[in-house]
Amino acid sequence: MTLLCFLPWPNREMVQYTKKPAAQSVGVCYGTLGDNLPSATEVVQLCQRRGIEKMRIFEPNPATLQALRGSGIRLILGVPNVSLQDLASTPNAATDWIKSNVVTYASDVDIWCIAVGNEVSPTSAATSQFAQYVLPAMQNIQSALVAAGLGQIKVSTASSSELLGSSYPPSQGAFSDGASSFINPIIGFLVNNNSTFLANVYPYFAHIGDPANVQLSYALFTSPGVVVQDGQHGYQNLFDAMVDGFYAALEKAGGTALDIVVSESGWPSDGGLAATTENAKTYYTNLVYHAMAGTPKRPDKALDTYLFALFDENQKAGPESERHFGLFFPNEVPKY
């Protein structure tokens, strides 16, 4: 079972699937905002023991990159938002960044994609100051990779549903007027460079934002039947609806050729509405099984999905629930 050895088998509260999960479709997000976490070497060894073959990190931590040498773990390497302005301002900064964080490790670390920025939105009070730098930073990173002979590494940016102006029903998915001038050129870049669209997908936040209309069972993959009928497509879970909302928005923006990789998805076990161990266990288990199945809009195509997150991180900012997304406790004991 590899990855699923720390996740429970489905029970009557979980969706029943007839195939074993495609573990190769599922990875983990490894954040380090905690003062009680194991060393990078111990983390990589944990992933190897558990058969976790894909990882996303949010910044180029040298200890993590060193620990990943020879591990065979496929990596999404993040560029922090605070680095975007520097990388956008001059190609030399991007060249130096690639030399230090990619070329140094490329011979024995499987760097698959560089995520240039995370959840940047021109309409967000928290990230709007970074929006003008995302595309130029992506372009400079791409050029530096090609110059280094590493053009096979994809360059993208991780986007949130905040960019969508419409997502219901999924076929009506479209980027908002405020986001279009930001995201449309990025989509063009992704298409031209045969890259992929990274989407952070959180049914949890959709549920707690409108619990009266977004049913818990719809968010947890446990609805007994179709909840949203959208033309020929029936949606039994919110995750599919959110991903297909992104696909519809991409099609309207010239990105029909792009595949989506879900660069984050998770459910907290404490600290907020519906944040319980049982709900989190149900969500993660059903998500791992579901990733192999595709979505109604793109059926029978396994959806690469990165579970957020590997550990609870006790120094994360924001609501209390942000510190309880871990699949493992910091002592490496499985939470579920």
PDB file of N, CA and C in Angstrom, residues 169-262:
ATOM      1  N   PRO A 169     -22.283  26.908 -11.431  1.00  0.00           N
ATOM      2  CA  PRO A 169     -21.764  25.539 -11.409  1.00  0.00           C
ATOM      3  C   PRO A 169     -20.374  25.491 -12.027  1.00  0.00           C
ATOM      4  N   PRO A 170     -19.674  24.364 -11.916  1.00  0.00           N
ATOM      5  CA  PRO A 170     -18.281  24.316 -12.374  1.00  0.00           C
ATOM      6  C   PRO A 170     -18.067  24.769 -13.813  1.00  0.00           C
ATOM      7  N   SER A 171     -19.019  24.489 -14.692  1.00  0.00           N
ATOM      8  CA  SER A 171     -18.858  24.872 -16.099  1.00  0.00           C
ATOM      9  C   SER A 171     -18.812  26.384 -16.282  1.00  0.00           C
ATOM     10  N   GLN A 172     -19.285  27.126 -15.287  1.00  0.00           N
ATOM     11  CA  GLN A 172     -19.264  28.583 -15.344  1.00  0.00           C
ATOM     12  C   GLN A 172     -18.006  29.176 -14.702  1.00  0.00           C
ATOM     13  N   GLY A 173     -17.061  28.324 -14.357  1.00  0.00           N
ATOM     14  CA  GLY A 173     -15.826  28.801 -13.764  1.00  0.00           C
ATOM     15  C   GLY A 173     -15.143  29.830 -14.653  1.00  0.00           C
ATOM     16  N   ALA A 174     -14.737  30.946 -14.055  1.00  0.00           N
ATOM     17  CA  ALA A 174     -14.072  32.008 -14.801  1.00  0.00           C
ATOM     18  C   ALA A 174     -13.246  32.835 -13.829  1.00  0.00           C
ATOM     19  N   PHE A 175     -12.116  33.321 -14.299  1.00  0.00           N
ATOM     20  CA  PHE A 175     -11.312  34.207 -13.472  1.00  0.00           C
ATOM     21  C   PHE A 175     -11.994  35.557 -13.363  1.00  0.00           C
ATOM     22  N   SER A 176     -11.854  36.176 -12.204  1.00  0.00           N
ATOM     23  CA  SER A 176     -12.533  37.441 -11.955  1.00  0.00           C
ATOM     24  C   SER A 176     -11.945  38.546 -12.825  1.00  0.00           C
ATOM     25  N   ASP A 177     -12.715  39.613 -12.993  1.00  0.00           N
ATOM     26  CA  ASP A 177     -12.228  40.757 -13.759  1.00  0.00           C
ATOM     27  C   ASP A 177     -10.955  41.317 -13.132  1.00  0.00           C
ATOM     28  N   GLY A 178     -10.909  41.318 -11.808  1.00  0.00           N
ATOM     29  CA  GLY A 178      -9.746  41.854 -11.128  1.00  0.00           C
ATOM     30  C   GLY A 178      -8.508  40.994 -11.253  1.00  0.00           C
ATOM     31  N   ALA A 179      -8.707  39.700 -11.524  1.00  0.00           N
ATOM     32  CA  ALA A 179      -7.576  38.774 -11.615  1.00  0.00           C
ATOM     33  C   ALA A 179      -7.154  38.485 -13.044  1.00  0.00           C
ATOM     34  N   SER A 180      -8.015  38.738 -14.010  1.00  0.00           N
ATOM     35  CA  SER A 180      -7.745  38.306 -15.389  1.00  0.00           C
ATOM     36  C   SER A 180      -6.470  38.907 -15.955  1.00  0.00           C
ATOM     37  N   SER A 181      -6.249  40.196 -15.732  1.00  0.00           N
ATOM     38  CA  SER A 181      -5.051  40.822 -16.297  1.00  0.00           C
ATOM     39  C   SER A 181      -3.781  40.262 -15.668  1.00  0.00           C
ATOM     40  N   PHE A 182      -3.901  39.701 -14.490  1.00  0.00           N
ATOM     41  CA  PHE A 182      -2.769  39.058 -13.817  1.00  0.00           C
ATOM     42  C   PHE A 182      -2.569  37.631 -14.301  1.00  0.00           C
ATOM     43  N   ILE A 183      -3.638  36.841 -14.329  1.00  0.00           N
ATOM     44  CA  ILE A 183      -3.488  35.404 -14.577  1.00  0.00           C
ATOM     45  C   ILE A 183      -3.450  35.053 -16.056  1.00  0.00           C
ATOM     46  N   ASN A 184      -4.104  35.809 -16.930  1.00  0.00           N
ATOM     47  CA  ASN A 184      -4.123  35.448 -18.347  1.00  0.00           C
ATOM     48  C   ASN A 184      -2.733  35.402 -18.978  1.00  0.00           C
ATOM     49  N   PRO A 185      -1.871  36.389 -18.744  1.00  0.00           N
ATOM     50  CA  PRO A 185      -0.516  36.271 -19.289  1.00  0.00           C
ATOM     51  C   PRO A 185       0.263  35.098 -18.696  1.00  0.00           C
ATOM     52  N   ILE A 186       0.003  34.771 -17.439  1.00  0.00           N
ATOM     53  CA  ILE A 186       0.653  33.611 -16.824  1.00  0.00           C
ATOM     54  C   ILE A 186       0.190  32.333 -17.511  1.00  0.00           C
ATOM     55  N   ILE A 187      -1.102  32.245 -17.808  1.00  0.00           N
ATOM     56  CA  ILE A 187      -1.618  31.072 -18.525  1.00  0.00           C
ATOM     57  C   ILE A 187      -0.949  30.960 -19.897  1.00  0.00           C
ATOM     58  N   GLY A 188      -0.786  32.085 -20.582  1.00  0.00           N
ATOM     59  CA  GLY A 188      -0.094  32.060 -21.861  1.00  0.00           C
ATOM     60  C   GLY A 188       1.329  31.544 -21.718  1.00  0.00           C
ATOM     61  N   PHE A 189       2.014  31.967 -20.675  1.00  0.00           N
ATOM     62  CA  PHE A 189       3.366  31.476 -20.408  1.00  0.00           C
ATOM     63  C   PHE A 189       3.358  29.969 -20.192  1.00  0.00           C
ATOM     64  N   LEU A 190       2.419  29.471 -19.394  1.00  0.00           N
ATOM     65  CA  LEU A 190       2.345  28.034 -19.110  1.00  0.00           C
ATOM     66  C   LEU A 190       2.098  27.232 -20.385  1.00  0.00           C
ATOM     67  N   VAL A 191       1.194  27.722 -21.233  1.00  0.00           N
ATOM     68  CA  VAL A 191       0.897  27.031 -22.493  1.00  0.00           C
ATOM     69  C   VAL A 191       2.126  27.027 -23.401  1.00  0.00           C
ATOM     70  N   ASN A 192       2.763  28.174 -23.536  1.00  0.00           N
ATOM     71  CA  ASN A 192       3.905  28.291 -24.444  1.00  0.00           C
ATOM     72  C   ASN A 192       5.090  27.444 -24.009  1.00  0.00           C
ATOM     73  N   ASN A 193       5.186  27.177 -22.704  1.00  0.00           N
ATOM     74  CA  ASN A 193       6.311  26.417 -22.183  1.00  0.00           C
ATOM     75  C   ASN A 193       5.935  24.996 -21.774  1.00  0.00           C
ATOM     76  N   ASN A 194       4.746  24.555 -22.229  1.00  0.00           N
ATOM     77  CA  ASN A 194       4.308  23.186 -21.945  1.00  0.00           C
ATOM     78  C   ASN A 194       4.384  22.871 -20.453  1.00  0.00           C
ATOM     79  N   SER A 195       3.937  23.809 -19.650  1.00  0.00           N
ATOM     80  CA  SER A 195       3.977  23.649 -18.205  1.00  0.00           C
ATOM     81  C   SER A 195       2.619  23.173 -17.699  1.00  0.00           C
ATOM     82  N   THR A 196       2.396  23.323 -16.425  1.00  0.00           N
ATOM     83  CA  THR A 196       1.167  22.845 -15.794  1.00  0.00           C
ATOM     84  C   THR A 196       0.619  23.925 -14.874  1.00  0.00           C
ATOM     85  N   PHE A 197      -0.674  23.871 -14.585  1.00  0.00           N
ATOM     86  CA  PHE A 197      -1.321  24.842 -13.712  1.00  0.00           C
ATOM     87  C   PHE A 197      -1.396  24.243 -12.310  1.00  0.00           C
ATOM     88  N   LEU A 198      -0.798  24.922 -11.347  1.00  0.00           N
ATOM     89  CA  LEU A 198      -0.831  24.475  -9.952  1.00  0.00           C
ATOM     90  C   LEU A 198      -1.985  25.162  -9.233  1.00  0.00           C
ATOM     91  N   ALA A 199      -2.868  24.363  -8.642  1.00  0.00           N
ATOM     92  CA  ALA A 199      -4.045  24.907  -7.957  1.00  0.00           C
ATOM     93  C   ALA A 199      -4.094  24.386  -6.527  1.00  0.00           C
ATOM     94  N   ASN A 200      -4.251  25.297  -5.578  1.00  0.00           N
ATOM     95  CA  ASN A 200      -4.487  24.922  -4.190  1.00  0.00           C
ATOM     96  C   ASN A 200      -5.998  24.817  -3.989  1.00  0.00           C
ATOM     97  N   VAL A 201      -6.468  23.636  -3.611  1.00  0.00           N
ATOM     98  CA  VAL A 201      -7.905  23.331  -3.591  1.00  0.00           C
ATOM     99  C   VAL A 201      -8.307  22.909  -2.179  1.00  0.00           C
ATOM    100  N   TYR A 202      -9.179  23.703  -1.549  1.00  0.00           N
ATOM    101  CA  TYR A 202      -9.553  23.468  -0.159  1.00  0.00           C
ATOM    102  C   TYR A 202     -11.071  23.457   0.033  1.00  0.00           C
ATOM    103  N   PRO A 203     -11.711  22.305  -0.120  1.00  0.00           N
ATOM    104  CA  PRO A 203     -13.127  22.219   0.240  1.00  0.00           C
ATOM    105  C   PRO A 203     -13.403  22.618   1.683  1.00  0.00           C
ATOM    106  N   TYR A 204     -12.436  22.437   2.560  1.00  0.00           N
ATOM    107  CA  TYR A 204     -12.638  22.811   3.965  1.00  0.00           C
ATOM    108  C   TYR A 204     -13.027  24.277   4.086  1.00  0.00           C
ATOM    109  N   PHE A 205     -12.278  25.155   3.448  1.00  0.00           N
ATOM    110  CA  PHE A 205     -12.553  26.586   3.582  1.00  0.00           C
ATOM    111  C   PHE A 205     -13.861  26.969   2.895  1.00  0.00           C
ATOM    112  N   ALA A 206     -14.191  26.275   1.808  1.00  0.00           N
ATOM    113  CA  ALA A 206     -15.483  26.527   1.169  1.00  0.00           C
ATOM    114  C   ALA A 206     -16.622  26.138   2.104  1.00  0.00           C
ATOM    115  N   HIS A 207     -16.457  25.030   2.815  1.00  0.00           N
ATOM    116  CA  HIS A 207     -17.508  24.589   3.738  1.00  0.00           C
ATOM    117  C   HIS A 207     -17.669  25.558   4.899  1.00  0.00           C
ATOM    118  N   ILE A 208     -16.577  25.904   5.566  1.00  0.00           N
ATOM    119  CA  ILE A 208     -16.731  26.759   6.750  1.00  0.00           C
ATOM    120  C   ILE A 208     -17.116  28.185   6.371  1.00  0.00           C
ATOM    121  N   GLY A 209     -16.884  28.563   5.118  1.00  0.00           N
ATOM    122  CA  GLY A 209     -17.308  29.880   4.667  1.00  0.00           C
ATOM    123  C   GLY A 209     -18.797  29.986   4.439  1.00  0.00           C
ATOM    124  N   ASP A 210     -19.463  28.836   4.208  1.00  0.00           N
ATOM    125  CA  ASP A 210     -20.904  28.839   3.945  1.00  0.00           C
ATOM    126  C   ASP A 210     -21.473  27.470   4.324  1.00  0.00           C
ATOM    127  N   PRO A 211     -21.419  27.115   5.609  1.00  0.00           N
ATOM    128  CA  PRO A 211     -21.818  25.764   6.013  1.00  0.00           C
ATOM    129  C   PRO A 211     -23.280  25.438   5.753  1.00  0.00           C
ATOM    130  N   ALA A 212     -24.124  26.462   5.664  1.00  0.00           N
ATOM    131  CA  ALA A 212     -25.538  26.203   5.423  1.00  0.00           C
ATOM    132  C   ALA A 212     -25.777  25.692   4.011  1.00  0.00           C
ATOM    133  N   ASN A 213     -24.980  26.142   3.056  1.00  0.00           N
ATOM    134  CA  ASN A 213     -25.194  25.774   1.663  1.00  0.00           C
ATOM    135  C   ASN A 213     -24.162  24.787   1.121  1.00  0.00           C
ATOM    136  N   VAL A 214     -23.015  24.714   1.755  1.00  0.00           N
ATOM    137  CA  VAL A 214     -21.982  23.761   1.343  1.00  0.00           C
ATOM    138  C   VAL A 214     -21.949  22.655   2.389  1.00  0.00           C
ATOM    139  N   GLN A 215     -22.616  21.562   2.081  1.00  0.00           N
ATOM    140  CA  GLN A 215     -22.791  20.491   3.054  1.00  0.00           C
ATOM    141  C   GLN A 215     -21.461  19.849   3.413  1.00  0.00           C
ATOM    142  N   LEU A 216     -21.353  19.452   4.680  1.00  0.00           N
ATOM    143  CA  LEU A 216     -20.145  18.779   5.138  1.00  0.00           C
ATOM    144  C   LEU A 216     -19.897  17.496   4.354  1.00  0.00           C
ATOM    145  N   SER A 217     -20.933  16.741   4.094  1.00  0.00           N
ATOM    146  CA  SER A 217     -20.760  15.487   3.364  1.00  0.00           C
ATOM    147  C   SER A 217     -20.259  15.731   1.943  1.00  0.00           C
ATOM    148  N   TYR A 218     -20.694  16.826   1.333  1.00  0.00           N
ATOM    149  CA  TYR A 218     -20.236  17.190  -0.015  1.00  0.00           C
ATOM    150  C   TYR A 218     -18.749  17.521   0.005  1.00  0.00           C
ATOM    151  N   ALA A 219     -18.291  18.150   1.086  1.00  0.00           N
ATOM    152  CA  ALA A 219     -16.881  18.507   1.205  1.00  0.00           C
ATOM    153  C   ALA A 219     -16.008  17.317   1.557  1.00  0.00           C
ATOM    154  N   LEU A 220     -16.579  16.312   2.232  1.00  0.00           N
ATOM    155  CA  LEU A 220     -15.800  15.158   2.710  1.00  0.00           C
ATOM    156  C   LEU A 220     -15.861  13.944   1.785  1.00  0.00           C
ATOM    157  N   PHE A 221     -16.442  14.081   0.610  1.00  0.00           N
ATOM    158  CA  PHE A 221     -16.583  12.966  -0.343  1.00  0.00           C
ATOM    159  C   PHE A 221     -17.570  11.906   0.153  1.00  0.00           C
ATOM    160  N   THR A 222     -18.491  12.244   1.051  1.00  0.00           N
ATOM    161  CA  THR A 222     -19.390  11.229   1.607  1.00  0.00           C
ATOM    162  C   THR A 222     -20.852  11.431   1.229  1.00  0.00           C
ATOM    163  N   SER A 223     -21.135  12.324   0.295  1.00  0.00           N
ATOM    164  CA  SER A 223     -22.518  12.491  -0.155  1.00  0.00           C
ATOM    165  C   SER A 223     -23.011  11.199  -0.795  1.00  0.00           C
ATOM    166  N   PRO A 224     -24.236  10.779  -0.503  1.00  0.00           N
ATOM    167  CA  PRO A 224     -24.736   9.514  -1.052  1.00  0.00           C
ATOM    168  C   PRO A 224     -25.095   9.572  -2.525  1.00  0.00           C
ATOM    169  N   GLY A 225     -25.189  10.778  -3.081  1.00  0.00           N
ATOM    170  CA  GLY A 225     -25.558  10.908  -4.488  1.00  0.00           C
ATOM    171  C   GLY A 225     -25.096  12.237  -5.035  1.00  0.00           C
ATOM    172  N   VAL A 226     -25.490  12.514  -6.263  1.00  0.00           N
ATOM    173  CA  VAL A 226     -25.107  13.764  -6.927  1.00  0.00           C
ATOM    174  C   VAL A 226     -25.703  14.956  -6.185  1.00  0.00           C
ATOM    175  N   VAL A 227     -24.884  15.947  -5.922  1.00  0.00           N
ATOM    176  CA  VAL A 227     -25.324  17.168  -5.244  1.00  0.00           C
ATOM    177  C   VAL A 227     -25.527  18.295  -6.256  1.00  0.00           C
ATOM    178  N   VAL A 228     -24.651  18.379  -7.239  1.00  0.00           N
ATOM    179  CA  VAL A 228     -24.726  19.427  -8.262  1.00  0.00           C
ATOM    180  C   VAL A 228     -24.730  18.767  -9.633  1.00  0.00           C
ATOM    181  N   GLN A 229     -25.802  18.981 -10.383  1.00  0.00           N
ATOM    182  CA  GLN A 229     -25.869  18.511 -11.767  1.00  0.00           C
ATOM    183  C   GLN A 229     -25.552  19.686 -12.670  1.00  0.00           C
ATOM    184  N   ASP A 230     -24.526  19.542 -13.467  1.00  0.00           N
ATOM    185  CA  ASP A 230     -24.065  20.623 -14.335  1.00  0.00           C
ATOM    186  C   ASP A 230     -23.998  20.083 -15.755  1.00  0.00           C
ATOM    187  N   GLY A 231     -25.104  20.224 -16.487  1.00  0.00           N
ATOM    188  CA  GLY A 231     -25.170  19.642 -17.816  1.00  0.00           C
ATOM    189  C   GLY A 231     -25.020  18.135 -17.744  1.00  0.00           C
ATOM    190  N   GLN A 232     -24.081  17.579 -18.493  1.00  0.00           N
ATOM    191  CA  GLN A 232     -23.887  16.140 -18.495  1.00  0.00           C
ATOM    192  C   GLN A 232     -23.077  15.646 -17.302  1.00  0.00           C
ATOM    193  N   HIS A 233     -22.519  16.558 -16.513  1.00  0.00           N
ATOM    194  CA  HIS A 233     -21.651  16.171 -15.408  1.00  0.00           C
ATOM    195  C   HIS A 233     -22.384  16.279 -14.072  1.00  0.00           C
ATOM    196  N   GLY A 234     -22.302  15.210 -13.288  1.00  0.00           N
ATOM    197  CA  GLY A 234     -22.855  15.214 -11.941  1.00  0.00           C
ATOM    198  C   GLY A 234     -21.732  15.252 -10.920  1.00  0.00           C
ATOM    199  N   TYR A 235     -21.905  16.082  -9.909  1.00  0.00           N
ATOM    200  CA  TYR A 235     -20.853  16.261  -8.903  1.00  0.00           C
ATOM    201  C   TYR A 235     -21.340  15.747  -7.553  1.00  0.00           C
ATOM    202  N   GLN A 236     -20.609  14.758  -7.058  1.00  0.00           N
ATOM    203  CA  GLN A 236     -20.922  14.149  -5.772  1.00  0.00           C
ATOM    204  C   GLN A 236     -20.004  14.666  -4.671  1.00  0.00           C
ATOM    205  N   ASN A 237     -18.960  15.401  -5.055  1.00  0.00           N
ATOM    206  CA  ASN A 237     -18.061  15.971  -4.050  1.00  0.00           C
ATOM    207  C   ASN A 237     -17.570  17.342  -4.513  1.00  0.00           C
ATOM    208  N   LEU A 238     -17.233  18.173  -3.541  1.00  0.00           N
ATOM    209  CA  LEU A 238     -16.845  19.553  -3.804  1.00  0.00           C
ATOM    210  C   LEU A 238     -15.455  19.639  -4.421  1.00  0.00           C
ATOM    211  N   PHE A 239     -14.568  18.723  -4.088  1.00  0.00           N
ATOM    212  CA  PHE A 239     -13.221  18.749  -4.651  1.00  0.00           C
ATOM    213  C   PHE A 239     -13.277  18.707  -6.173  1.00  0.00           C
ATOM    214  N   ASP A 240     -14.035  17.771  -6.731  1.00  0.00           N
ATOM    215  CA  ASP A 240     -14.187  17.696  -8.186  1.00  0.00           C
ATOM    216  C   ASP A 240     -14.753  18.986  -8.754  1.00  0.00           C
ATOM    217  N   ALA A 241     -15.755  19.527  -8.084  1.00  0.00           N
ATOM    218  CA  ALA A 241     -16.390  20.748  -8.575  1.00  0.00           C
ATOM    219  C   ALA A 241     -15.401  21.909  -8.595  1.00  0.00           C
ATOM    220  N   MET A 242     -14.552  21.992  -7.579  1.00  0.00           N
ATOM    221  CA  MET A 242     -13.577  23.075  -7.523  1.00  0.00           C
ATOM    222  C   MET A 242     -12.511  22.922  -8.602  1.00  0.00           C
ATOM    223  N   VAL A 243     -12.020  21.701  -8.793  1.00  0.00           N
ATOM    224  CA  VAL A 243     -11.006  21.474  -9.824  1.00  0.00           C
ATOM    225  C   VAL A 243     -11.585  21.761 -11.205  1.00  0.00           C
ATOM    226  N   ASP A 244     -12.800  21.286 -11.458  1.00  0.00           N
ATOM    227  CA  ASP A 244     -13.399  21.521 -12.768  1.00  0.00           C
ATOM    228  C   ASP A 244     -13.771  22.988 -12.968  1.00  0.00           C
ATOM    229  N   GLY A 245     -14.028  23.717 -11.886  1.00  0.00           N
ATOM    230  CA  GLY A 245     -14.207  25.162 -12.002  1.00  0.00           C
ATOM    231  C   GLY A 245     -12.934  25.829 -12.502  1.00  0.00           C
ATOM    232  N   PHE A 246     -11.790  25.352 -12.023  1.00  0.00           N
ATOM    233  CA  PHE A 246     -10.508  25.853 -12.534  1.00  0.00           C
ATOM    234  C   PHE A 246     -10.327  25.479 -14.001  1.00  0.00           C
ATOM    235  N   TYR A 247     -10.664  24.226 -14.347  1.00  0.00           N
ATOM    236  CA  TYR A 247     -10.531  23.816 -15.752  1.00  0.00           C
ATOM    237  C   TYR A 247     -11.385  24.691 -16.666  1.00  0.00           C
ATOM    238  N   ALA A 248     -12.613  24.991 -16.250  1.00  0.00           N
ATOM    239  CA  ALA A 248     -13.487  25.837 -17.075  1.00  0.00           C
ATOM    240  C   ALA A 248     -12.905  27.240 -17.216  1.00  0.00           C
ATOM    241  N   ALA A 249     -12.360  27.764 -16.129  1.00  0.00           N
ATOM    242  CA  ALA A 249     -11.747  29.093 -16.188  1.00  0.00           C
ATOM    243  C   ALA A 249     -10.530  29.089 -17.114  1.00  0.00           C
ATOM    244  N   LEU A 250      -9.725  28.043 -17.048  1.00  0.00           N
ATOM    245  CA  LEU A 250      -8.562  27.942 -17.926  1.00  0.00           C
ATOM    246  C   LEU A 250      -8.983  27.913 -19.394  1.00  0.00           C
ATOM    247  N   GLU A 251     -10.031  27.158 -19.697  1.00  0.00           N
ATOM    248  CA  GLU A 251     -10.512  27.080 -21.081  1.00  0.00           C
ATOM    249  C   GLU A 251     -10.920  28.459 -21.596  1.00  0.00           C
ATOM    250  N   LYS A 252     -11.580  29.237 -20.750  1.00  0.00           N
ATOM    251  CA  LYS A 252     -12.025  30.574 -21.166  1.00  0.00           C
ATOM    252  C   LYS A 252     -10.854  31.532 -21.341  1.00  0.00           C
ATOM    253  N   ALA A 253      -9.726  31.194 -20.717  1.00  0.00           N
ATOM    254  CA  ALA A 253      -8.560  32.080 -20.775  1.00  0.00           C
ATOM    255  C   ALA A 253      -7.474  31.555 -21.704  1.00  0.00           C
ATOM    256  N   GLY A 254      -7.816  30.597 -22.560  1.00  0.00           N
ATOM    257  CA  GLY A 254      -6.847  30.089 -23.522  1.00  0.00           C
ATOM    258  C   GLY A 254      -5.966  28.975 -23.004  1.00  0.00           C
ATOM    259  N   GLY A 255      -6.352  28.370 -21.890  1.00  0.00           N
ATOM    260  CA  GLY A 255      -5.520  27.328 -21.293  1.00  0.00           C
ATOM    261  C   GLY A 255      -6.103  25.939 -21.392  1.00  0.00           C
ATOM    262  N   THR A 256      -6.848  25.653 -22.446  1.00  0.00           N
ATOM    263  CA  THR A 256      -7.479  24.340 -22.598  1.00  0.00           C
ATOM    264  C   THR A 256      -6.455  23.214 -22.568  1.00  0.00           C
ATOM    265  N   ALA A 257      -5.265  23.466 -23.080  1.00  0.00           N
ATOM    266  CA  ALA A 257      -4.247  22.420 -23.182  1.00  0.00           C
ATOM    267  C   ALA A 257      -3.590  22.094 -21.853  1.00  0.00           C
ATOM    268  N   LEU A 258      -3.828  22.906 -20.833  1.00  0.00           N
ATOM    269  CA  LEU A 258      -3.119  22.722 -19.572  1.00  0.00           C
ATOM    270  C   LEU A 258      -3.746  21.637 -18.713  1.00  0.00           C
ATOM    271  N   ASP A 259      -2.901  20.865 -18.057  1.00  0.00           N
ATOM    272  CA  ASP A 259      -3.334  19.975 -16.984  1.00  0.00           C
ATOM    273  C   ASP A 259      -3.205  20.705 -15.660  1.00  0.00           C
ATOM    274  N   ILE A 260      -4.021  20.276 -14.707  1.00  0.00           N
ATOM    275  CA  ILE A 260      -3.956  20.824 -13.351  1.00  0.00           C
ATOM    276  C   ILE A 260      -3.264  19.828 -12.445  1.00  0.00           C
ATOM    277  N   VAL A 261      -2.370  20.327 -11.616  1.00  0.00           N
ATOM    278  CA  VAL A 261      -1.825  19.590 -10.487  1.00  0.00           C
ATOM    279  C   VAL A 261      -2.332  20.286  -9.228  1.00  0.00           C
ATOM    280  N   VAL A 262      -2.926  19.532  -8.332  1.00  0.00           N
ATOM    281  CA  VAL A 262      -3.417  20.103  -7.081  1.00  0.00           C
ATOM    282  C   VAL A 262      -2.224  20.205  -6.135  1.00  0.00           C
TER     283      VAL A 262
END
